[in-house]
Coordinates of C-alpha atoms in Angstrom, one line a residue:
Chain Q
M1 CA 22.8 -2.8 -12.4
F2 CA 20.1 -3.0 -10.0
A3 CA 18.5 0.0 -8.4
L4 CA 16.2 -0.3 -5.4
V5 CA 13.6 2.4 -4.9
D6 CA 12.0 2.7 -1.5
C7 CA 9.3 5.3 -0.4
N8 CA 10.7 6.7 2.8
N9 CA 8.5 5.9 5.8
F10 CA 5.6 5.5 2.9
Y11 CA 2.6 5.2 5.2
P12 CA 3.1 8.6 7.0
S13 CA 4.3 9.9 3.5
C14 CA 1.0 9.2 2.3
E15 CA -0.8 11.0 5.4
R16 CA 1.3 14.2 4.9
V17 CA 0.2 14.3 1.1
F18 CA -3.0 15.1 1.8
N19 CA -2.8 16.5 5.1
P20 CA 0.0 19.0 5.0
K21 CA -0.4 20.2 8.5
L22 CA 1.5 16.9 9.5
E23 CA 4.8 18.3 8.3
G24 CA 7.4 18.1 10.6
K25 CA 5.3 16.9 13.3
P26 CA 5.7 13.1 14.4
V27 CA 3.2 10.9 12.8
I28 CA 2.3 7.2 13.4
V29 CA 0.5 4.4 11.8
L30 CA -1.1 1.4 13.5
S31 CA -1.5 -1.8 12.5
N32 CA -5.0 -3.5 11.8
N33 CA -7.1 -3.1 14.7
D34 CA -5.2 -0.3 16.1
G35 CA -3.0 -2.6 17.8
C36 CA 0.8 -1.6 17.3
A37 CA 2.9 1.0 15.7
I38 CA 3.8 -0.3 12.1
A39 CA 5.0 3.2 10.4
R40 CA 6.8 6.1 11.8
S41 CA 7.7 9.6 10.6
E42 CA 11.4 10.4 11.1
E43 CA 10.5 12.6 13.9
A44 CA 8.6 9.7 15.7
K45 CA 11.8 7.6 15.5
A46 CA 13.7 10.3 16.8
L47 CA 10.7 10.5 19.8
G48 CA 12.4 6.6 20.5
V49 CA 9.1 4.9 19.2
E50 CA 9.8 1.4 18.2
M51 CA 8.5 -0.5 15.6
G52 CA 6.1 -2.8 16.6
T53 CA 5.2 -1.1 19.8
P54 CA 1.7 -1.6 21.2
A55 CA -0.2 1.9 21.0
H56 CA -1.4 1.4 24.5
M57 CA 1.9 1.4 26.0
I58 CA 3.0 4.9 24.6
E59 CA 0.1 6.6 25.4
D60 CA 1.5 9.0 27.5
L61 CA 4.3 9.9 24.8
I62 CA 1.5 10.3 22.3
R63 CA -0.3 12.9 24.3
E64 CA 3.0 14.8 25.8
K65 CA 4.9 15.1 22.3
D66 CA 1.7 15.5 20.1
I67 CA 2.6 12.3 18.1
Q68 CA 0.0 12.4 15.3
V69 CA -1.9 8.7 15.2
Y70 CA -3.4 6.9 12.2
S71 CA -5.2 3.7 11.8
S72 CA -3.9 2.1 8.5
N73 CA -5.4 3.5 5.5
Y74 CA -4.7 0.7 2.9
A75 CA -7.1 1.9 0.6
L76 CA -5.0 5.2 0.3
Y77 CA -1.6 3.6 0.5
G78 CA -2.8 0.9 -2.4
D79 CA -3.3 3.5 -4.7
L80 CA -0.4 5.7 -4.1
S81 CA 1.8 2.6 -4.4
D82 CA -0.1 1.8 -7.7
R83 CA 1.0 5.5 -8.8
V84 CA 4.5 5.2 -7.7
M85 CA 4.8 1.7 -9.6
T86 CA 3.4 2.9 -12.6
I87 CA 6.0 5.7 -12.4
L88 CA 8.9 3.9 -12.2
A89 CA 8.0 1.5 -14.9
T90 CA 8.3 4.5 -17.4
F91 CA 12.0 4.6 -16.6
V92 CA 13.5 0.9 -17.4
P93 CA 12.5 -1.8 -19.3
K94 CA 12.1 -4.3 -16.6
M95 CA 10.9 -3.7 -12.6
E96 CA 10.1 -6.0 -9.9
C97 CA 7.5 -4.9 -7.2
Y98 CA 9.1 -6.4 -4.1
S99 CA 6.9 -4.8 -1.6
I100 CA 3.9 -2.0 -1.3
D101 CA 6.7 0.8 -0.9
E102 CA 9.7 -0.6 -3.0
A103 CA 10.7 -2.0 -6.2
F104 CA 14.0 -3.2 -7.8
L105 CA 14.8 -1.7 -11.3
D106 CA 16.7 -2.9 -14.1
A107 CA 19.2 -0.3 -14.7
S108 CA 21.5 -2.9 -16.9
E109 CA 20.6 -1.5 -20.4
L110 CA 21.2 1.8 -19.4
H111 CA 24.8 1.2 -18.4
D112 CA 26.7 4.2 -20.2
Q113 CA 24.4 6.5 -18.8
N114 CA 25.2 8.2 -15.4
L115 CA 22.9 6.4 -13.0
R116 CA 22.8 9.0 -10.5
Q117 CA 21.3 11.2 -12.8
L118 CA 18.8 8.5 -13.3
G119 CA 18.4 8.0 -9.5
L120 CA 18.1 11.7 -9.0
A121 CA 15.3 12.3 -11.9
I122 CA 13.2 9.1 -10.7
R123 CA 13.1 10.7 -7.1
E124 CA 12.4 13.9 -8.4
T125 CA 9.3 12.9 -10.5
V126 CA 8.0 10.6 -8.1
K127 CA 7.9 13.4 -5.7
Q128 CA 6.4 15.8 -8.0
H129 CA 3.8 13.4 -9.5
T130 CA 2.8 11.8 -5.9
G131 CA 4.5 13.9 -3.0
L132 CA 6.1 11.1 -1.7
P133 CA 9.8 11.0 -0.9
V134 CA 12.0 8.0 -2.0
S135 CA 15.4 6.9 -1.6
V136 CA 17.3 5.2 -4.3
G137 CA 20.3 2.5 -4.3
I138 CA 21.8 1.5 -7.2
A139 CA 24.5 -1.5 -7.2
P140 CA 25.7 -4.5 -9.2
T141 CA 23.1 -6.8 -7.5
K142 CA 20.4 -6.7 -5.8
T143 CA 21.6 -7.1 -1.8
L144 CA 24.0 -4.4 -2.6
A145 CA 21.2 -2.2 -4.1
K146 CA 19.5 -2.8 -0.6
I147 CA 22.2 -2.0 1.3
A148 CA 22.7 1.3 -0.6
N149 CA 19.3 2.5 -0.1
R150 CA 19.8 1.7 3.5
Y151 CA 22.9 3.6 3.4
V152 CA 21.0 6.8 2.0
K153 CA 18.6 6.5 4.5
K154 CA 20.8 6.1 7.5
K155 CA 23.5 8.6 6.4
K156 CA 20.8 11.1 5.2
I157 CA 23.0 11.3 1.8
A158 CA 22.1 15.0 0.0
G159 CA 19.9 14.1 -3.3
G160 CA 18.6 10.8 -1.8
V161 CA 20.5 8.4 -4.2
H162 CA 23.7 6.4 -3.9
W163 CA 25.3 4.9 -6.6
L164 CA 27.9 1.9 -5.8
S165 CA 29.8 2.6 -9.1
T166 CA 33.4 1.6 -8.1
A167 CA 35.0 -1.0 -5.6
A168 CA 35.7 1.5 -3.4
D169 CA 32.3 2.7 -2.9
I170 CA 31.0 -0.7 -2.4
G171 CA 33.9 -1.2 0.4
E172 CA 32.7 1.7 2.2
V173 CA 28.9 0.8 2.6
L174 CA 30.0 -2.8 3.5
Q175 CA 32.2 -1.5 6.3
F176 CA 29.1 0.5 7.3
T177 CA 26.6 -2.3 7.3
K178 CA 26.8 -4.5 10.4
V179 CA 26.0 -8.3 9.4
G180 CA 22.6 -8.1 11.0
D181 CA 21.2 -5.5 8.8
I182 CA 22.2 -7.5 5.6
W183 CA 19.1 -8.6 3.6
G184 CA 18.3 -11.9 4.1
I185 CA 20.5 -12.6 7.3
G186 CA 18.2 -13.3 10.3
P187 CA 19.2 -13.0 13.8
E188 CA 20.3 -16.6 14.2
R189 CA 22.7 -16.1 11.3
A190 CA 23.8 -13.1 12.5
K191 CA 25.2 -14.2 15.9
V192 CA 26.8 -17.1 13.8
C193 CA 28.7 -14.7 11.7
L194 CA 29.2 -12.4 15.0
R195 CA 31.1 -15.8 16.8
H196 CA 33.4 -16.0 13.9
G197 CA 34.3 -12.5 14.4
F198 CA 32.4 -11.1 11.0
K199 CA 31.1 -8.3 12.3
T200 CA 30.1 -6.0 9.1
A201 CA 29.0 -7.3 5.7
F202 CA 32.6 -6.1 4.5
D203 CA 33.8 -8.7 6.8
L204 CA 31.5 -11.3 5.8
S205 CA 32.5 -10.6 2.0
L206 CA 35.8 -11.6 2.6
A207 CA 34.8 -14.7 4.5
P208 CA 36.2 -18.2 2.7
D209 CA 33.7 -19.9 0.6
D210 CA 33.7 -23.3 2.1
W211 CA 32.9 -21.6 5.8
V212 CA 30.1 -19.9 4.5
L213 CA 28.7 -22.9 2.5
K214 CA 28.7 -24.9 5.6
E215 CA 27.6 -22.7 8.1
M216 CA 25.1 -20.8 6.1
T217 CA 24.2 -23.2 3.3
V218 CA 23.7 -22.7 -0.4
A219 CA 21.6 -19.7 0.2
G220 CA 24.2 -17.9 2.4
H221 CA 26.7 -18.4 0.1
R222 CA 24.4 -16.9 -2.7
L223 CA 24.5 -14.0 -0.3
L224 CA 28.0 -13.9 -0.2
Q225 CA 28.6 -13.8 -3.9
E226 CA 25.9 -11.1 -4.5
L227 CA 28.0 -8.9 -1.5
R228 CA 31.3 -9.4 -3.7
G229 CA 29.0 -7.9 -6.6
I230 CA 28.1 -11.2 -8.4
A231 CA 24.6 -11.0 -8.8
C232 CA 22.8 -14.4 -7.9
I233 CA 18.9 -13.5 -7.1
E234 CA 17.0 -13.8 -10.1
W235 CA 14.3 -11.2 -10.9
E236 CA 11.1 -12.3 -9.6
L237 CA 8.7 -10.5 -12.5
E238 CA 5.5 -12.5 -11.5
P239 CA 4.9 -13.7 -8.0
P240 CA 4.8 -17.2 -7.8
P241 CA 1.1 -18.7 -7.2
K242 CA 1.0 -19.0 -3.5
K243 CA 0.9 -22.3 -1.5
N244 CA -1.4 -21.4 0.9
I245 CA -3.8 -18.4 1.4
G246 CA -5.1 -17.5 5.0
S247 CA -7.4 -14.9 6.2
S248 CA -7.6 -14.1 10.3
R249 CA -8.2 -10.9 12.3
S250 CA -8.8 -10.1 15.9
F251 CA -12.2 -8.8 16.4
G252 CA -12.7 -5.3 17.5
K253 CA -14.1 -6.6 21.1
L254 CA -14.7 -10.1 22.6
M255 CA -17.3 -12.1 21.2
T256 CA -19.4 -14.6 22.7
Q257 CA -22.4 -15.0 19.8
K258 CA -21.8 -18.0 17.7
I259 CA -23.6 -16.1 14.9
D260 CA -21.3 -13.2 14.7
I261 CA -18.3 -15.9 14.8
E262 CA -20.1 -17.5 11.8
Q263 CA -20.3 -14.4 9.9
A264 CA -16.6 -13.7 10.3
V265 CA -15.8 -17.4 9.4
A266 CA -18.2 -16.6 6.1
N267 CA -16.4 -13.4 5.4
Y268 CA -12.7 -14.5 6.2
M269 CA -13.2 -17.4 3.4
A270 CA -15.2 -15.6 1.0
T271 CA -12.0 -13.2 0.7
C272 CA -10.0 -16.4 0.5
A273 CA -12.0 -18.0 -2.4
A274 CA -12.0 -14.6 -4.1
K275 CA -8.0 -14.7 -3.8
L276 CA -8.1 -18.3 -4.9
R277 CA -10.1 -17.3 -7.9
K278 CA -7.9 -14.5 -8.8
Q279 CA -4.9 -16.9 -8.9
R280 CA -6.9 -19.6 -10.7
S281 CA -6.3 -22.2 -7.6
C282 CA -8.5 -24.4 -6.1
A283 CA -8.3 -25.6 -2.5
G284 CA -8.3 -29.4 -1.2
K285 CA -7.9 -28.5 2.4
I286 CA -9.2 -25.9 4.6
H287 CA -8.0 -24.8 8.1
V288 CA -10.2 -23.1 10.6
F289 CA -9.2 -21.5 14.1
I290 CA -10.6 -20.1 16.8
Q291 CA -9.4 -18.2 20.2
T292 CA -9.8 -16.6 23.2
N293 CA -7.7 -13.5 24.2
P294 CA -4.4 -15.1 25.9
F295 CA -3.7 -11.5 27.7
R296 CA -6.8 -11.8 29.4
T297 CA -5.7 -14.1 32.2
E298 CA -8.8 -13.5 34.2
D299 CA -10.7 -15.2 31.4
A300 CA -11.0 -18.8 30.5
Q301 CA -8.8 -20.0 27.8
Y302 CA -9.5 -22.0 24.5
F303 CA -7.8 -22.6 21.5
R304 CA -8.7 -25.3 18.9
S305 CA -7.9 -25.6 15.2
I306 CA -9.2 -28.1 12.6
T307 CA -8.0 -29.3 9.2
M308 CA -10.8 -30.7 6.8
P309 CA -10.5 -31.9 3.4
I310 CA -12.5 -31.4 0.6
P311 CA -13.6 -34.2 -1.5
V312 CA -13.3 -32.1 -4.8
A313 CA -10.8 -29.1 -4.7
T314 CA -12.7 -26.1 -5.2
N315 CA -12.7 -22.1 -5.1
S316 CA -16.5 -21.6 -5.0
T317 CA -17.4 -19.2 -2.2
P318 CA -20.5 -20.9 -1.4
E319 CA -19.1 -24.4 -0.9
L320 CA -16.0 -23.3 0.7
V321 CA -18.0 -21.0 3.0
R322 CA -20.1 -24.3 3.8
Y323 CA -17.0 -26.4 4.8
A324 CA -15.7 -23.6 6.9
L325 CA -18.8 -23.4 9.1
K326 CA -19.0 -27.3 9.2
A327 CA -15.5 -27.4 10.6
L328 CA -16.3 -24.2 13.2
D329 CA -19.3 -26.0 14.2
I330 CA -17.0 -29.0 15.6
I331 CA -14.8 -26.6 17.5
F332 CA -17.1 -24.0 18.9
K333 CA -17.7 -23.7 22.4
P334 CA -20.3 -21.3 23.8
E335 CA -18.9 -20.7 27.4
F336 CA -15.8 -18.8 25.9
K337 CA -15.1 -15.3 25.0
Y338 CA -13.5 -15.1 21.6
L339 CA -10.9 -12.6 20.3
K340 CA -9.7 -14.2 17.0
V341 CA -11.0 -16.5 14.4
G342 CA -9.1 -17.3 11.1
V343 CA -9.5 -19.8 8.1
M344 CA -6.7 -20.8 5.7
V345 CA -7.2 -22.7 2.4
L346 CA -4.0 -25.4 1.5
D347 CA -3.3 -27.8 -0.8
L348 CA -3.8 -25.6 -3.6
V349 CA -3.6 -26.9 -7.3
P350 CA -4.6 -25.0 -10.5
E351 CA -8.0 -24.8 -11.4
N352 CA -7.5 -26.9 -14.6
Q353 CA -5.9 -29.8 -12.5
T354 CA -8.8 -30.7 -10.4
Q355 CA -9.5 -34.1 -9.8
S356 CA -13.3 -34.8 -10.0
G357 CA -14.8 -37.0 -7.5
M358 CA -16.7 -40.4 -8.6
F359 CA -20.1 -39.5 -6.9
D360 CA -19.5 -35.6 -7.4
S361 CA -23.0 -34.7 -8.5
K362 CA -22.7 -30.6 -8.4
D363 CA -22.8 -28.8 -11.7
R364 CA -19.5 -27.0 -11.3
G365 CA -19.8 -25.4 -14.3
K366 CA -22.9 -23.4 -13.2
D367 CA -21.2 -22.8 -9.9
R368 CA -18.0 -21.4 -11.9
L369 CA -20.5 -18.9 -14.0
I370 CA -22.1 -17.8 -10.8
M371 CA -18.6 -16.7 -9.6
K372 CA -17.5 -15.2 -12.0
T373 CA -20.2 -13.3 -12.2
V374 CA -20.1 -12.3 -8.3
D375 CA -16.2 -11.3 -9.0
T376 CA -17.0 -9.2 -11.8
L377 CA -19.8 -7.2 -9.9
N378 CA -17.7 -7.1 -6.8
N379 CA -14.7 -5.8 -8.6
A380 CA -16.9 -3.1 -10.5
L381 CA -18.9 -1.8 -7.8
G382 CA -17.0 -2.5 -5.0
K383 CA -15.5 -5.2 -2.5
D384 CA -18.4 -7.7 -1.0
L385 CA -21.5 -5.6 -2.5
V386 CA -22.6 -8.8 -4.1
R387 CA -22.3 -11.6 -0.8
F388 CA -23.9 -14.6 0.5
A389 CA -26.2 -14.4 3.3
V390 CA -24.4 -15.7 5.7
Q391 CA -21.8 -13.4 5.3
G392 CA -24.2 -11.1 6.8
F393 CA -25.0 -7.2 6.2
E394 CA -23.3 -5.2 9.3
N395 CA -20.0 -5.7 10.2
R396 CA -19.9 -6.4 13.9
Y397 CA -16.5 -8.0 14.0
K398 CA -15.4 -5.1 11.9
L399 CA -11.9 -4.1 12.5
R400 CA -11.4 -1.5 15.0
A401 CA -9.9 1.9 13.1
A402 CA -10.7 5.0 15.3
H403 CA -8.2 7.1 13.5
I404 CA -8.6 6.3 9.9
S405 CA -7.9 9.0 7.2
P406 CA -10.2 10.0 4.5
R407 CA -9.9 7.5 1.4
Y408 CA -8.9 10.6 -0.3
T409 CA -8.1 9.0 -3.8
T410 CA -10.5 6.1 -4.1
L411 CA -13.7 7.7 -3.1
I412 CA -15.2 10.9 -4.2
T413 CA -17.1 11.7 -1.1
D414 CA -13.6 11.7 0.7
I415 CA -11.3 14.0 -1.5
V416 CA -9.7 17.1 0.0
K417 CA -12.1 20.1 0.7
I418 CA -10.5 23.3 -0.2
T419 CA -12.0 25.9 2.4
A420 CA -9.8 28.9 1.8
Chain V
M1 CA -28.7 -12.9 -39.0
G2 CA -29.9 -9.9 -40.7
F3 CA -27.1 -7.4 -42.5
P4 CA -24.1 -6.5 -41.0
S5 CA -23.9 -3.0 -39.9
P6 CA -22.2 -0.9 -42.5
A7 CA -20.7 0.9 -39.5
L8 CA -18.6 -1.7 -38.5
D9 CA -15.5 -0.4 -40.1
Y10 CA -15.8 2.7 -38.8
Q11 CA -16.0 1.8 -34.9
E12 CA -14.2 4.3 -32.7
D13 CA -14.0 5.1 -28.8
R14 CA -16.6 6.9 -27.7
I15 CA -15.6 10.3 -25.8
S16 CA -14.3 10.1 -22.3
L17 CA -14.2 12.8 -20.0
D18 CA -11.7 11.1 -18.4
K19 CA -9.4 11.0 -21.3
E20 CA -10.2 14.6 -22.4
I21 CA -9.3 16.3 -19.5
I22 CA -6.6 13.9 -17.9
Q23 CA -3.4 13.9 -19.3
H24 CA -1.6 12.3 -16.3
P25 CA -3.5 9.8 -14.8
N26 CA -0.8 8.9 -12.2
A27 CA -0.4 12.6 -10.9
T28 CA -4.0 13.7 -10.9
Y29 CA -5.8 14.1 -8.0
F30 CA -9.7 15.4 -7.3
M31 CA -10.4 18.0 -4.8
R32 CA -13.6 19.7 -3.9
M33 CA -14.0 23.6 -3.7
D34 CA -16.0 24.6 -0.5
G35 CA -15.0 28.6 -0.1
L36 CA -15.7 31.6 -2.2
S37 CA -11.8 32.7 -2.8
M38 CA -11.9 31.5 -6.6
V39 CA -15.6 32.5 -7.3
S40 CA -14.8 35.1 -10.2
A41 CA -12.9 32.5 -11.8
F42 CA -16.1 30.5 -12.1
I43 CA -15.2 28.2 -9.6
P44 CA -18.4 28.1 -7.1
P45 CA -18.1 26.4 -3.8
G46 CA -19.2 22.6 -4.5
A47 CA -17.3 22.6 -7.7
L48 CA -15.1 19.5 -8.2
L49 CA -11.2 20.7 -9.0
V50 CA -9.1 18.3 -11.5
V51 CA -5.4 18.7 -10.1
D52 CA -2.2 17.7 -12.1
R53 CA 0.8 17.6 -9.8
S54 CA 2.9 16.9 -12.6
L55 CA 2.9 20.4 -14.1
I56 CA 5.0 23.0 -13.5
P57 CA 2.6 26.2 -12.8
K58 CA 2.8 29.0 -15.5
N59 CA 2.2 32.8 -14.6
M60 CA -1.8 33.0 -13.6
D61 CA -2.3 29.3 -13.6
I62 CA -5.2 28.3 -10.8
V63 CA -3.2 26.3 -8.2
I64 CA -3.8 24.4 -5.1
A65 CA -1.3 25.6 -2.6
T66 CA -0.5 25.1 1.0
V67 CA -0.1 28.1 3.3
G68 CA 1.6 27.2 6.8
G69 CA 0.0 23.4 6.3
E70 CA -3.5 24.9 4.7
F71 CA -5.0 24.1 1.6
M72 CA -6.1 26.9 -0.7
A73 CA -7.1 27.6 -4.1
R74 CA -5.7 30.9 -5.9
Y75 CA -4.1 32.2 -9.1
L76 CA -0.1 32.0 -9.2
R77 CA 1.0 35.3 -10.2
K78 CA 4.5 35.5 -10.7
N79 CA 7.4 37.4 -12.6
D80 CA 11.5 36.6 -12.4
V81 CA 11.7 37.4 -8.8
K82 CA 8.4 37.4 -6.9
A83 CA 5.4 35.7 -6.6
W84 CA 1.9 36.1 -5.2
L85 CA -1.3 34.0 -4.6
V86 CA -4.1 35.7 -5.6
P87 CA -8.0 35.2 -5.0
A88 CA -10.5 35.7 -7.7
N89 CA -12.7 37.4 -4.9
S90 CA -12.5 41.3 -5.0
K91 CA -13.4 40.9 -0.7
M92 CA -10.1 39.1 -0.4
Q93 CA -6.4 40.2 -0.3
E94 CA -3.3 38.9 -2.3
Q95 CA -0.5 37.6 -0.7
L96 CA 3.2 38.1 -1.6
I97 CA 4.8 34.4 -1.2
T98 CA 7.9 34.8 1.2
P99 CA 9.7 32.2 3.2
E100 CA 8.0 32.9 6.2
L101 CA 4.5 31.7 4.7
A102 CA 6.1 28.3 4.1
V103 CA 4.0 28.1 0.8
T104 CA 4.3 24.8 -1.5
I105 CA 2.2 24.6 -4.8
W106 CA 0.7 21.3 -4.4
G107 CA -0.7 21.2 -7.9
V108 CA -2.1 22.8 -11.0
V109 CA -6.2 23.1 -11.5
I110 CA -6.7 21.6 -14.8
A111 CA -10.5 21.4 -15.0
V112 CA -13.4 22.8 -12.8
V113 CA -16.3 20.3 -13.2
T114 CA -19.8 22.0 -11.7
E115 CA -23.0 19.8 -11.4
P116 CA -25.4 22.8 -11.8
N117 CA -28.1 21.1 -10.0
K118 CA -26.1 19.8 -7.0
L119 CA -24.8 23.5 -6.3
S120 CA -26.2 25.8 -3.6
T121 CA -29.3 28.0 -5.1
D122 CA -26.9 30.9 -3.6
V123 CA -24.4 30.3 -6.3
C124 CA -26.8 28.9 -8.8
P125 CA -29.9 30.1 -8.7
R126 CA -33.1 28.2 -10.0

């Protein structure tokens, strides 16, 4: 048995915990740079705010309906997510954090217990300890648990918990779920299913095996088995090391000065390098791109990217930054107004399997020691406290976050003030 | 090398304020007192409040409540049928909790940390 626990409208709910005035009001949270609505409270959904709507397109609605708008506050969401995950871990022997706001729990060893009771206890405890509402779907497979969870939210099931304990329960939620809403079925696959008359997850669960194998490959067949109650999707307890790591963002405003763009590239590369070291990998190649704003048709447009091999795979910040700046040098043209730059590190290899170059004269041991010290200091004292001069000390390229709430749980000067 | 320390076998963890005070780290939050409502309960403006959300408040616990969306610190006085939010300040009124007031109990204050040198001289004369 799998339980999928999912926080309801996680980002708006986090905002509400420390700002109870938001209770009952429509709340939306915007993506990085205050671009699009990426999270909506129930009230905001009811007003018709769609996922991904650019904020500037709903300015009138926001004013008219007094929608409360927030920039994403990842320091806060990250901390509350940690709290939720730690609480969930106390209920079961094994769990998988699937995303910032959802986790699969292994409920198989609790077979004799009433699993609905388990779900209710989880919901109650998370709500009490963090203030966050969650929904729980419990089923024999991950896919069914996902479907059961969605059913709880869509049907507003009392208690916030749904346990598919019998074949009839499973049949009911499968009937309710359209093929396009099944976890793991994209829009293309959904079209294929519809064309062949499979409208709901229930229809699909009765599809002939050979048809599914032919039209939807092995992955589709695995999904079919999951719908039928046969668990095929394994636990992923440790995320596999990433194949490549990237960092890119739009600037808050258009940039023309090379020094500003160099600073951004250095910072993004420093972030990538720190991530590489965290997962103990080294990069054999880097990729840098630069682009103007394609929506400003009045401006001259430019997009260029470059991929550069590195002689000896590395995860040292100064080395990677040097190569990234070299790459930028090649593609940068002074006459354009730039909106976005990004860097990526590719061809990752485990740290202990790097091949040294024949003409490599670098003292790699010393380099590693320096980077280890930098990481330790930054982890203890705050991100980017110790940095390389080229990263700069002011963040002119910094994100736009006009509506960000305080970091209530991670910064002592930002904690809630009790005035009454 | 000189002599091994005779204390080696007796090494213990140093006292930690966090560990002493916080029993439920995942349910504990910090807030800052910024008014006079609890001044007679030794909570001056500027005090740091340690708030545990996991506890069920007992009669006369100091709680963080929300009233109509507004945070406040109060004693929670209760009997079998009624409950009140009671300030520790003779100039202020206690409030009977009714459904219309829209009261929630956000958490229980488990510790108050005051740093005398950081308090205003009105509350902590020097």
